[in-house]
Coordinates of C-alpha atoms in Angstrom, one line a residue:
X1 CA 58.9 175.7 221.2
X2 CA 60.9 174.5 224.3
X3 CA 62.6 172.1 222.2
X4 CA 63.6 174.4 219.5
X5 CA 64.8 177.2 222.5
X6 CA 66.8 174.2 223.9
X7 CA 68.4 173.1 220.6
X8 CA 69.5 176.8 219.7
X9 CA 71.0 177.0 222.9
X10 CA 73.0 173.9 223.0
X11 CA 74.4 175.0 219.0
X12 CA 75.2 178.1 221.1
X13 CA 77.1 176.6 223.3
X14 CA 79.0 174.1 221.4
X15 CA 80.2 177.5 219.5
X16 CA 80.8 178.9 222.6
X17 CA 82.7 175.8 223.8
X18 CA 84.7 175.1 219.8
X19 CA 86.0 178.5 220.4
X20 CA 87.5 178.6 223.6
X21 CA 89.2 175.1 222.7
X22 CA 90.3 177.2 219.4
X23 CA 91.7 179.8 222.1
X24 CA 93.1 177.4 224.4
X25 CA 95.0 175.4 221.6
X26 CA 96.5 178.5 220.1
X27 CA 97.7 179.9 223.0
X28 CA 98.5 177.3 224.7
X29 CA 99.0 173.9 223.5
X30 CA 100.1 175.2 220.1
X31 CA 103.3 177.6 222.0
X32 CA 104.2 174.3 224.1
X33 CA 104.4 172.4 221.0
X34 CA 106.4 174.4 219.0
X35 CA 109.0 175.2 222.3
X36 CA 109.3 171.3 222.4
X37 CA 109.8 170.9 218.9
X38 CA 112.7 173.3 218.5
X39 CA 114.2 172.6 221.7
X40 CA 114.6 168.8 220.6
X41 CA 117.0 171.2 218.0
X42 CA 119.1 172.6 220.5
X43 CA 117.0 176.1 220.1
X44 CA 116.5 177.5 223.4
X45 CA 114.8 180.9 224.2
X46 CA 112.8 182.5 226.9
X47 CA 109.7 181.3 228.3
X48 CA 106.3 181.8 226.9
X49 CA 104.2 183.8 228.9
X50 CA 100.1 183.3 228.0
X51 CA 99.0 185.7 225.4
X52 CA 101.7 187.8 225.9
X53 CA 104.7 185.6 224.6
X54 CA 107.7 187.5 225.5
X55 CA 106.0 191.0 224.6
X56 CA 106.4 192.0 228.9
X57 CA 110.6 191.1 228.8
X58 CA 111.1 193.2 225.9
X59 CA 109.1 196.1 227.2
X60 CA 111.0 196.0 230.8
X61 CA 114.3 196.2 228.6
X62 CA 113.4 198.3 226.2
X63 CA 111.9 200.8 229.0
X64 CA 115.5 200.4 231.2
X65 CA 117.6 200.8 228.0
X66 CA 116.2 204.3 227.0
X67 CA 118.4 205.7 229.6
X68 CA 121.4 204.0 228.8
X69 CA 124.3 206.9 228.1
X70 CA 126.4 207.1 225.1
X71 CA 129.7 208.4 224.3
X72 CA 129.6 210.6 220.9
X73 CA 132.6 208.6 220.2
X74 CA 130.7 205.6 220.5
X75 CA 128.4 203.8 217.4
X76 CA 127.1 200.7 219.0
X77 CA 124.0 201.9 219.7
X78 CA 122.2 197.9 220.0
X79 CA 122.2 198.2 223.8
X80 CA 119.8 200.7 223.8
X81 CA 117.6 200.0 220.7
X82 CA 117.6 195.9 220.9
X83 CA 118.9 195.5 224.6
X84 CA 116.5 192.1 224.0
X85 CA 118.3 190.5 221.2
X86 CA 121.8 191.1 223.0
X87 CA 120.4 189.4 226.1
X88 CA 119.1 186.7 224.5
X89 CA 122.1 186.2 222.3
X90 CA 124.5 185.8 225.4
X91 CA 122.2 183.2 227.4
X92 CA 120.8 181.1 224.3
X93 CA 123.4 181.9 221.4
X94 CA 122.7 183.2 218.4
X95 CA 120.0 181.8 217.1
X96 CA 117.4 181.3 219.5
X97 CA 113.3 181.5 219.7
X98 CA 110.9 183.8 221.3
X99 CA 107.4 184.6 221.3
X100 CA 105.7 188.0 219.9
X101 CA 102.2 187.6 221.6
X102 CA 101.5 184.0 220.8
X103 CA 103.6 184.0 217.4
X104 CA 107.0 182.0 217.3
X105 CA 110.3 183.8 215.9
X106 CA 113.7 182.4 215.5
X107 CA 116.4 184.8 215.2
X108 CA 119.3 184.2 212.5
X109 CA 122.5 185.7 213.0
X110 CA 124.5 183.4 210.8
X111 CA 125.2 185.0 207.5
X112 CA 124.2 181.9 205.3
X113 CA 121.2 181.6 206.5
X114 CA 120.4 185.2 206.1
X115 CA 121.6 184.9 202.0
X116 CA 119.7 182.3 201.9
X117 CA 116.1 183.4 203.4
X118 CA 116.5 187.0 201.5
X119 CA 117.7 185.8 198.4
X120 CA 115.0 183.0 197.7
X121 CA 113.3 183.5 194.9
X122 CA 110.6 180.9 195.5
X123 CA 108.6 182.6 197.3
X124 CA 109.5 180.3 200.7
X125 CA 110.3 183.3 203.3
X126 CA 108.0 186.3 202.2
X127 CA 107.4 189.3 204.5
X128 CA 105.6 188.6 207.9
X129 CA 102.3 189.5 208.8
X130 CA 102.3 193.1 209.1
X131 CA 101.6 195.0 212.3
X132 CA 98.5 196.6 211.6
X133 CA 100.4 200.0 212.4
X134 CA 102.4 199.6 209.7
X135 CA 99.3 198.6 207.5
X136 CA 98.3 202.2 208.5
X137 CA 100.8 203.8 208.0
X138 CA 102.4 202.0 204.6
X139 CA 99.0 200.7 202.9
X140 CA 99.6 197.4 201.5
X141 CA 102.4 199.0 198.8
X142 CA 105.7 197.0 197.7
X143 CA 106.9 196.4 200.9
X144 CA 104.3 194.8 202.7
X145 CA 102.6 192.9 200.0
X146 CA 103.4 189.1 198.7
X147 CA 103.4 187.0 195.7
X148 CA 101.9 187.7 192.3
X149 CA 100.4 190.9 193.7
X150 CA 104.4 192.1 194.6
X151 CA 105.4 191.0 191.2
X152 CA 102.8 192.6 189.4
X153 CA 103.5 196.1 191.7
X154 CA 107.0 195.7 191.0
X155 CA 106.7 195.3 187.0
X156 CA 104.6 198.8 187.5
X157 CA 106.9 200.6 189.3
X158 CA 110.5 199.6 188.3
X159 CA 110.7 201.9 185.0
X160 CA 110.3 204.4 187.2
X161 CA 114.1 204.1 188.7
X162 CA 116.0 202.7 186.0
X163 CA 118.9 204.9 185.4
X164 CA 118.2 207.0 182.4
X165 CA 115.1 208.3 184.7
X166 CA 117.6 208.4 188.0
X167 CA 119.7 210.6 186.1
X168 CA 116.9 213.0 185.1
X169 CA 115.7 213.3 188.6
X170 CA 118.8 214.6 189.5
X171 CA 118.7 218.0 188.5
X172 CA 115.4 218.2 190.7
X173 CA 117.3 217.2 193.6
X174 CA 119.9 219.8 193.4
X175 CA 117.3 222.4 192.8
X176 CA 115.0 221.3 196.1
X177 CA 118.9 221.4 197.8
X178 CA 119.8 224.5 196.6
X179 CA 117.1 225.9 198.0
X180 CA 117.5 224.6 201.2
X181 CA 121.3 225.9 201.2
X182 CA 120.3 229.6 199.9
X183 CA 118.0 229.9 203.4
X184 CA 120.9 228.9 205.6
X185 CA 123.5 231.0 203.8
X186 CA 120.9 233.9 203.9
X187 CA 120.8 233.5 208.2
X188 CA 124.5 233.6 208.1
X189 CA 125.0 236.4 206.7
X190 CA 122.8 238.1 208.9
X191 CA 124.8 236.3 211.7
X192 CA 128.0 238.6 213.3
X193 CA 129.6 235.5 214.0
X194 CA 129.2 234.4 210.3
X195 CA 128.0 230.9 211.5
X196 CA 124.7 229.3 212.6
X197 CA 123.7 225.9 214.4
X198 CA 121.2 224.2 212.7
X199 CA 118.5 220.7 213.7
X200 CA 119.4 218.7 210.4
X201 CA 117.4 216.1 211.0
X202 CA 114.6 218.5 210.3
X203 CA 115.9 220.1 207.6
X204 CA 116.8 216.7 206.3
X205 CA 113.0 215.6 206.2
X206 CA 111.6 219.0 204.9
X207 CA 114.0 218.0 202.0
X208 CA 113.5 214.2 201.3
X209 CA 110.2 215.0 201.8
X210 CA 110.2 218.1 199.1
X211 CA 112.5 215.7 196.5
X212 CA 110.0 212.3 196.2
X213 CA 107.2 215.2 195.9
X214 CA 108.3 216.5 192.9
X215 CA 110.4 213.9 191.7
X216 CA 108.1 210.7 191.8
X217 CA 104.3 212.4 192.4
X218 CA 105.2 215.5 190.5
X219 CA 103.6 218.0 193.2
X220 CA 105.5 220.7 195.7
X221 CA 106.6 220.2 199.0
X222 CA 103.3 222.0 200.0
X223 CA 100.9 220.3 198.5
X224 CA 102.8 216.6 200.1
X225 CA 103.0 218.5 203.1
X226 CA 99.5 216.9 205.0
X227 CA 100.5 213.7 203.9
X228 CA 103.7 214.0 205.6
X229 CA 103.1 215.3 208.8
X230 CA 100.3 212.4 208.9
X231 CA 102.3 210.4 208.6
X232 CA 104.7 211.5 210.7
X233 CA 101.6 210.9 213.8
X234 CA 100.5 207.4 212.4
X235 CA 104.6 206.4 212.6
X236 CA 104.3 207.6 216.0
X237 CA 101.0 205.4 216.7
X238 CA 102.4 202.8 215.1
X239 CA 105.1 202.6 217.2
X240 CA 103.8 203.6 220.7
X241 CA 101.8 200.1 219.9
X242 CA 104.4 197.6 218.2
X243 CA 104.5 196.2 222.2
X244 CA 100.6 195.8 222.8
X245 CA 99.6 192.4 223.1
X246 CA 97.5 191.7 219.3
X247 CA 94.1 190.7 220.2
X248 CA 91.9 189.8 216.9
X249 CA 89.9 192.5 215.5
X250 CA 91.0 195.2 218.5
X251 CA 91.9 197.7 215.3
X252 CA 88.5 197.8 214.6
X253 CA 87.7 198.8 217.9
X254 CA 86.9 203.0 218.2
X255 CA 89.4 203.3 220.8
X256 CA 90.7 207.1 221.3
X257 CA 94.3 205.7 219.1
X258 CA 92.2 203.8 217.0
X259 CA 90.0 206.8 215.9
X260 CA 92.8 209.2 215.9
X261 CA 94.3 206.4 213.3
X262 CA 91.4 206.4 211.1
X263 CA 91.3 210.1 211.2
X264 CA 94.9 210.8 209.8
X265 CA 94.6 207.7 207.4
X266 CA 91.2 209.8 206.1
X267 CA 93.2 212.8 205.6
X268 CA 96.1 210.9 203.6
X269 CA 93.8 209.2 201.6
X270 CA 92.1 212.4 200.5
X271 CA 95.4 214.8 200.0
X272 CA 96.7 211.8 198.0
X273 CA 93.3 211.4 195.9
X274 CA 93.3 215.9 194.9
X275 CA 97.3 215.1 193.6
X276 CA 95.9 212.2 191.5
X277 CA 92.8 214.1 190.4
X278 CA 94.8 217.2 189.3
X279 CA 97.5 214.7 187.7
X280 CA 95.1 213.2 185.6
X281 CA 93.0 216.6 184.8
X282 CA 96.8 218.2 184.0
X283 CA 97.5 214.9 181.4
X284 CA 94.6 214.0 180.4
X285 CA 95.6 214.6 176.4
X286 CA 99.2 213.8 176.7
X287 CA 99.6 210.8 178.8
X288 CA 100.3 210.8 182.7
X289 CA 104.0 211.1 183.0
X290 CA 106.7 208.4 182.9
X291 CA 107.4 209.4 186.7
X292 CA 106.5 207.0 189.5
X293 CA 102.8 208.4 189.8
X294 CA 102.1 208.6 185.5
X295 CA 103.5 205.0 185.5
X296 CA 101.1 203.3 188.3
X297 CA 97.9 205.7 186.4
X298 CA 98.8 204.8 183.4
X299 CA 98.1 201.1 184.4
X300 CA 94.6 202.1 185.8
X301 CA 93.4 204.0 183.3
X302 CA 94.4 202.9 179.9
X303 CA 92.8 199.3 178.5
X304 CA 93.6 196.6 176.5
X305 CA 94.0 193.0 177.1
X306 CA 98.0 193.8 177.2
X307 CA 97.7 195.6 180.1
X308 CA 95.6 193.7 182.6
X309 CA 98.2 191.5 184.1
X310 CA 99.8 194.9 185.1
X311 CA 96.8 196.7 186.1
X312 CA 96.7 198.3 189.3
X313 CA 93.6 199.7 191.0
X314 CA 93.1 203.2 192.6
X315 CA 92.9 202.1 196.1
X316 CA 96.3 199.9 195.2
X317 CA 97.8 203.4 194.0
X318 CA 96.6 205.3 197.0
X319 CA 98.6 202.3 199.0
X320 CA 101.8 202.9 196.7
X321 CA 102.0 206.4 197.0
X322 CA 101.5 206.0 201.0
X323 CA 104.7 203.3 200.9
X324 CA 106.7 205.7 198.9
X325 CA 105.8 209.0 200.0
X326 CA 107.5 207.6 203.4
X327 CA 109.7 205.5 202.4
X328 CA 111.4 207.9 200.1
X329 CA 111.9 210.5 202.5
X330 CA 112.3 209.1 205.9
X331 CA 115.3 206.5 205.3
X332 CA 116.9 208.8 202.9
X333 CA 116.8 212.0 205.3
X334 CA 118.1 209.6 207.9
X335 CA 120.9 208.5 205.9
X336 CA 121.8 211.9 205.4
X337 CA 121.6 213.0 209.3
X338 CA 123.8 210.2 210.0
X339 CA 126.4 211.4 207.4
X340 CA 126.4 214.4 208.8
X341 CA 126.8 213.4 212.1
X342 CA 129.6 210.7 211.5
X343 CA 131.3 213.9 209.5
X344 CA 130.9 216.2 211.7
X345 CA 132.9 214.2 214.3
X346 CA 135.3 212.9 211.9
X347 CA 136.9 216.3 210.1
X348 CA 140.0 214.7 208.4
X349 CA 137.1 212.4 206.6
X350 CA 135.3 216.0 206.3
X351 CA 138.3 217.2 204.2
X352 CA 139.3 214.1 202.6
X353 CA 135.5 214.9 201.1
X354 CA 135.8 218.2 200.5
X355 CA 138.9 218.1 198.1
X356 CA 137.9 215.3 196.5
X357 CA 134.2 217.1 196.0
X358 CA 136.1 220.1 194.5
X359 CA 138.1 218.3 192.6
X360 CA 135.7 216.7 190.6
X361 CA 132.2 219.0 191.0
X362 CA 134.1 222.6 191.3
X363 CA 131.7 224.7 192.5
X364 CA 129.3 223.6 190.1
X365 CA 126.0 222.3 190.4
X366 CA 126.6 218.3 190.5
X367 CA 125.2 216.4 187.8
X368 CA 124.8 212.6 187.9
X369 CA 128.3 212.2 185.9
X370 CA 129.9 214.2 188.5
X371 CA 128.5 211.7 191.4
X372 CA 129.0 208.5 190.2
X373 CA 133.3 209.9 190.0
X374 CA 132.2 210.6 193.9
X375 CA 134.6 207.6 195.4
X376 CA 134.9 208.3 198.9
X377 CA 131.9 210.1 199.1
X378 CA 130.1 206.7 198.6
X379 CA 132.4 205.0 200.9
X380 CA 131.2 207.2 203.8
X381 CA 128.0 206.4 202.9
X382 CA 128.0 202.6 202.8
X383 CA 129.7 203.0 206.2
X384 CA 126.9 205.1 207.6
X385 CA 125.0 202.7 206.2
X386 CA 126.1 199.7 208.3
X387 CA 126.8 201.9 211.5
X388 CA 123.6 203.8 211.5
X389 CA 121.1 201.8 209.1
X390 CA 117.7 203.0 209.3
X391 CA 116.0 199.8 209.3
X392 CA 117.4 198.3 212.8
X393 CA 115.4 194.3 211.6
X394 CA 113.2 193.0 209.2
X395 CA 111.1 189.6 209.7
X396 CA 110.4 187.0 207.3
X397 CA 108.4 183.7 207.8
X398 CA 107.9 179.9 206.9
X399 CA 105.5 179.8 204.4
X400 CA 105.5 175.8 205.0
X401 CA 107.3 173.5 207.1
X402 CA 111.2 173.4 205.8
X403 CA 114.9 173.3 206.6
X404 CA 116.6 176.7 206.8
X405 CA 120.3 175.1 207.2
X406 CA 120.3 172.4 210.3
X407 CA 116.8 174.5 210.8
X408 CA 113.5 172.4 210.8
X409 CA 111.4 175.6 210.2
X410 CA 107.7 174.8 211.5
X411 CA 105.0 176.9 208.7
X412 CA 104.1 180.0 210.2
X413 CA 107.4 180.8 212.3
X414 CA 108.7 184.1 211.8
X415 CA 111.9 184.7 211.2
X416 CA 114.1 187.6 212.8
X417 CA 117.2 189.5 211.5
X418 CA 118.9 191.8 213.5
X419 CA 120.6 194.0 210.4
X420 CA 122.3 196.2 213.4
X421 CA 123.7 193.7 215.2
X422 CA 125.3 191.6 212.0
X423 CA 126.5 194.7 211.2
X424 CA 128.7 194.8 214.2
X425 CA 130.0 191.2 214.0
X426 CA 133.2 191.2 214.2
X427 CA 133.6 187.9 212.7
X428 CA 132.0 189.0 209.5
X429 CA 133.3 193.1 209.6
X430 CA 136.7 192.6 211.5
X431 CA 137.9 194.0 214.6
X432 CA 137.3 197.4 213.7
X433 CA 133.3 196.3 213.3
X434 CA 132.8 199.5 215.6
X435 CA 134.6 201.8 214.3
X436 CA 134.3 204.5 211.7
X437 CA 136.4 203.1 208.5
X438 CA 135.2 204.3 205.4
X439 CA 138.2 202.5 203.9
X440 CA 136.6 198.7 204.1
X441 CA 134.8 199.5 201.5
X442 CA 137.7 200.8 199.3
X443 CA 137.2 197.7 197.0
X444 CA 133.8 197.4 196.4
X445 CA 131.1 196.1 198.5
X446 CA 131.5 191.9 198.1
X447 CA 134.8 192.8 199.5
X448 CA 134.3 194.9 202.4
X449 CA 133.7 191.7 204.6
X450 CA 134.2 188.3 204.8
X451 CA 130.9 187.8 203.3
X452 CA 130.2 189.7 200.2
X453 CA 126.0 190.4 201.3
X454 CA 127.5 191.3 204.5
X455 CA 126.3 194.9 204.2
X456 CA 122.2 194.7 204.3
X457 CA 120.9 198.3 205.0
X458 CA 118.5 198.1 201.8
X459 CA 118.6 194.4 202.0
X460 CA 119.5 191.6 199.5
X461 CA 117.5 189.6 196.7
X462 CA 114.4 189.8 194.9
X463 CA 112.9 191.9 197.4
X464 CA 115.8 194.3 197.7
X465 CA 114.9 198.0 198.1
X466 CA 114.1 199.2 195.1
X467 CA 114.4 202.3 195.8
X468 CA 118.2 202.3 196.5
X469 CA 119.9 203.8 193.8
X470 CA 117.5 206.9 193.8
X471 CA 118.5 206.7 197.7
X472 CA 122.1 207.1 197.3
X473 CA 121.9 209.2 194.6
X474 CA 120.0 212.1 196.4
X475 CA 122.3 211.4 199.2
X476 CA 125.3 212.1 197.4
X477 CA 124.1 215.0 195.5
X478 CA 123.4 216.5 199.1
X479 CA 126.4 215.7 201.2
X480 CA 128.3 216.9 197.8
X481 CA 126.4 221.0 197.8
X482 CA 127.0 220.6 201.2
X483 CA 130.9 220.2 201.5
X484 CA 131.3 223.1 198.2
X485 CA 129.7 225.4 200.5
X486 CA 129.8 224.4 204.1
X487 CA 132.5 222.9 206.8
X488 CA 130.6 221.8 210.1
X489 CA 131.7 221.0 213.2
X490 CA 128.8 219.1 216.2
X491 CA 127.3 221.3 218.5
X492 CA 128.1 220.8 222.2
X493 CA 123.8 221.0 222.5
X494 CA 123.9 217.6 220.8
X495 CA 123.0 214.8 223.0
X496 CA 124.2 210.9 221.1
X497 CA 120.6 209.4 221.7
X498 CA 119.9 207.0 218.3
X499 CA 116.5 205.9 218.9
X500 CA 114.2 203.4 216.9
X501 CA 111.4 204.7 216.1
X502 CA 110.6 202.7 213.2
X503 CA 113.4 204.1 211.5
X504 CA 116.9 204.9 213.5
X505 CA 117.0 208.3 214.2
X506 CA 118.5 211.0 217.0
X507 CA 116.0 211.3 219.6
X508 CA 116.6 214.9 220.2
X509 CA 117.8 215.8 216.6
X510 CA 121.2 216.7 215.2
X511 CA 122.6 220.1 215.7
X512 CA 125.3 221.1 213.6
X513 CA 127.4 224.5 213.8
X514 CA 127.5 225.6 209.8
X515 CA 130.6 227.9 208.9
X516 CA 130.7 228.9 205.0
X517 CA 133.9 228.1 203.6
X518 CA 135.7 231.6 201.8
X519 CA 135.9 231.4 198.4

């Protein structure tokens, strides 16, 4: 009996003992490796910290940059939302390594390289490991998947935004605007000054939100409305924890944010699965609907050996609709705040847009025709694009040892691309890189910089957004209803405080004075 007591607790403690060796070669060993090797490269970086990588700098500068003032003149908004990057920029160049816990990322800031990691189609650089706040809040959808899974989501959902079906959506856009507009002109009129301020950004999301809801899911505003403002608390989770220190397995932990995370994701998951239920009651006889949410139940429900390599699961279409459901509204509503804001400080671009608005829409409802003869509307929209992007970076990794350029990529190393900063390079954009100049892109976008993927708001390559044309289109259908009713001017409340969370957006909202133009 002794002996056997003796022999379970020595294979105890040779577990014991294999694992803290596992521990002490990741986090240690492993980080001093991978420093030396791409320092014999010329990489430099800062110093690995145990555990905690470079997680402590970036918090310290991220904390002191929150206060950093800005002109409303001014669109460089990096200091305050990647103070990090810039610092490490001007003491180790521009492409350097750091450490996200004990996790190894090189940042690229050469455009090459960039093309060249975003527009493999091998399969080399897919997406990084997700933060498991973004898991939470995304579901494992298009944009956080890899592989054949990707492909096989993709094949599903891209009939739903080729352009015959872009072009039907429209009128739904207009209508979910058009209400929107009715409700501002009614609390003019009741206004003796016969103008009002309103928080856009608000507005904006109420609207992007209302649009993919009946445009992709085929439901109101109302009944998308719990998923939203869920997600809304899980992106705000999310983010208040992108600088914790990942220890394995603390998500599962029943921490206060961790319960308060599986409480919101509950409620997602069940407003999501009472739209899918009535969908598939509602079609039952006549097929599910060629939008976004027929397409993706189509493939679960209906056989055939034809169909299987397609075939998605519920829980996989529960994970789609939670990826679109924000992604549709909350880079598009941005987009539109930023537009806004950039014309509402710029009024000779307002008019510019406002004649040329009239001159092809009238005051008539646009259709997709109309908008695609929308010229400089789209140029002020590419440029809001690059000045104010809603995604700030993206990461990719090594999915084996390999050269990126002179690079001798290590498997496993992230890889880091500051789309805000690039987008102010004024090797790549020209002197002007931060300024307001619509015009760049008066000749298309491969010629509006010295690169032609210079411009990477929805990114480049096979895993472009795929979302982007219904993007712009909504956008432009907005900004155009707006300038046939509306001129605008910023209101001296607004405070210039673009913040990151997740997405770029004002921290304190935009407030815009709304006059109605006389017919």
């Amino acid at each position: 009996m002794e002996g056997f007591l003796v022999l379970v607790l020595s294979s105890i403690a040779v577990i014991i003992i294999s694992q803290l060796l596992k521990v002490l070669l990741n986090l240690v060993w492993r980080p001093y490796a991978i420093t030396k090797w791409y320092r014999q490269q010329g990489i430099q970086g800062p110093k690995y910290q145990f555990m905690k990588g470079s997680i402590e700098e970036i918090r310290n500068l991220k904390s002191g940059a929150r206060n950093v003032p800005m002109d409303i003149n001014s669109h460089d908004f990096t200091p305050r939302t990647l103070p990090h990057y810039l610092k490490w920029i001007s003491l180790y160049g521009r492409t350097f390594l750091f450490w996200f816990g004990s996790k190894p990322r090189i940042c690229i800031t050469d455009m090459e390289l960039v093309k060249q990691v975003l527009s493999n189609k091998s399969g080399f650089y897919p997406k990084a490991d997700a933060h498991p706040g973004m898991l939470a809040l995304l579901g494992k959808g298009l944009v956080m998947i890899n592989g054949p899974d990707w492909a096989r989501h993709r094949r599903v959902v891209n009939p739903a935004f080729t352009i015959d079906k872009l072009k039907m959506m429209t009128r739904k856009m207009t209508g979910c605007a058009k209400s929107m507009i009715e409700g501002w002109e009614n609390q003019i009129a009741q206004e003796k000054s016969k103008q009002i301020e309103i928080e856009l950004n608000k507005q904006f999301l109420e609207l992007t939100a209302d649009v993919i809801s009946h445009t992709a899911f085929g439901s109101s505003y109302m009944k998308g409305k719990e998923v939203f403002l869920a997600q809304k608390e899980l992106q705000a989770l999310a983010f208040a924890s992108f600088l914790n220190v990942q220890i394995p397995g603390f998500q599962y932990l029943p921490t206060p944010n961790n319960r308060k995370g599986w409480c919101l994701d509950k409620k997602i998951r069940t407003t999501l699965m009472q739209i899918i239920h009535e969908r598939m009651k509602s079609r039952k006889d006549e097929g599910y609907g060629k939008d976004l949410l027929g397409l993706m139940l189509e493939t679960c429900m209906v056989g055939g050996k034809e169909n299987d390599n397609n075939r998605m699961t519920m829980d996989e279409i529960i994970d789609e609709c939670k990826t679109f459901f924000f992604g549709g509204h909350e880079t598009t509503s941005h987009l539109l705040t930023w537009t806004m804001f950039l014309l509402s400080t710029n009024e000779d671009w307002q008019e510019k847009l406002n004649e040329e608005v009239l001159r092809e829409c009238g005051m008539a409802v646009p259709n997709a025709d109309m908008l695609s003869k929308l010229k400089l509307v789209n140029m002020v929209l590419l440029e809001a694009l690059r000045i104010y992007g809603p995604v700030n970076i993206i990461f990719r990794k090594a999915s084996q040892d390999m050269e990126l350029g002179t690079i001798k990529l290590l498997k496993g190393t992230s890889i880091a691309i500051p789309f805000a900063i690039l987008h102010r390079d004024k090797e790549i954009w020209g002197p002007d890189a931060d300024k307001f100049n619509p015009l760049r892109f008066e000749n298309g976008l491969s010629k509006a910089a010295k690169h032609p993927n210079a411009l990477l708001s929805f990114s480049i390559g096979p895993r472009g957004c795929i979302g982007q044309n219904f993007a712009m289109l909504e956008a432009k259908a907005v900004i155009a209803m707006l300038l046939q009713r509306f001129s605008f001017s910023i209101s001296p409340n607004y405070v210039h405080e673009p913040i990151d969370i997740i997405t770029l957006q004002p921290k304190s909202g935009l407030q815009v004075i709304m006059r109605p133009i006389q017919a």
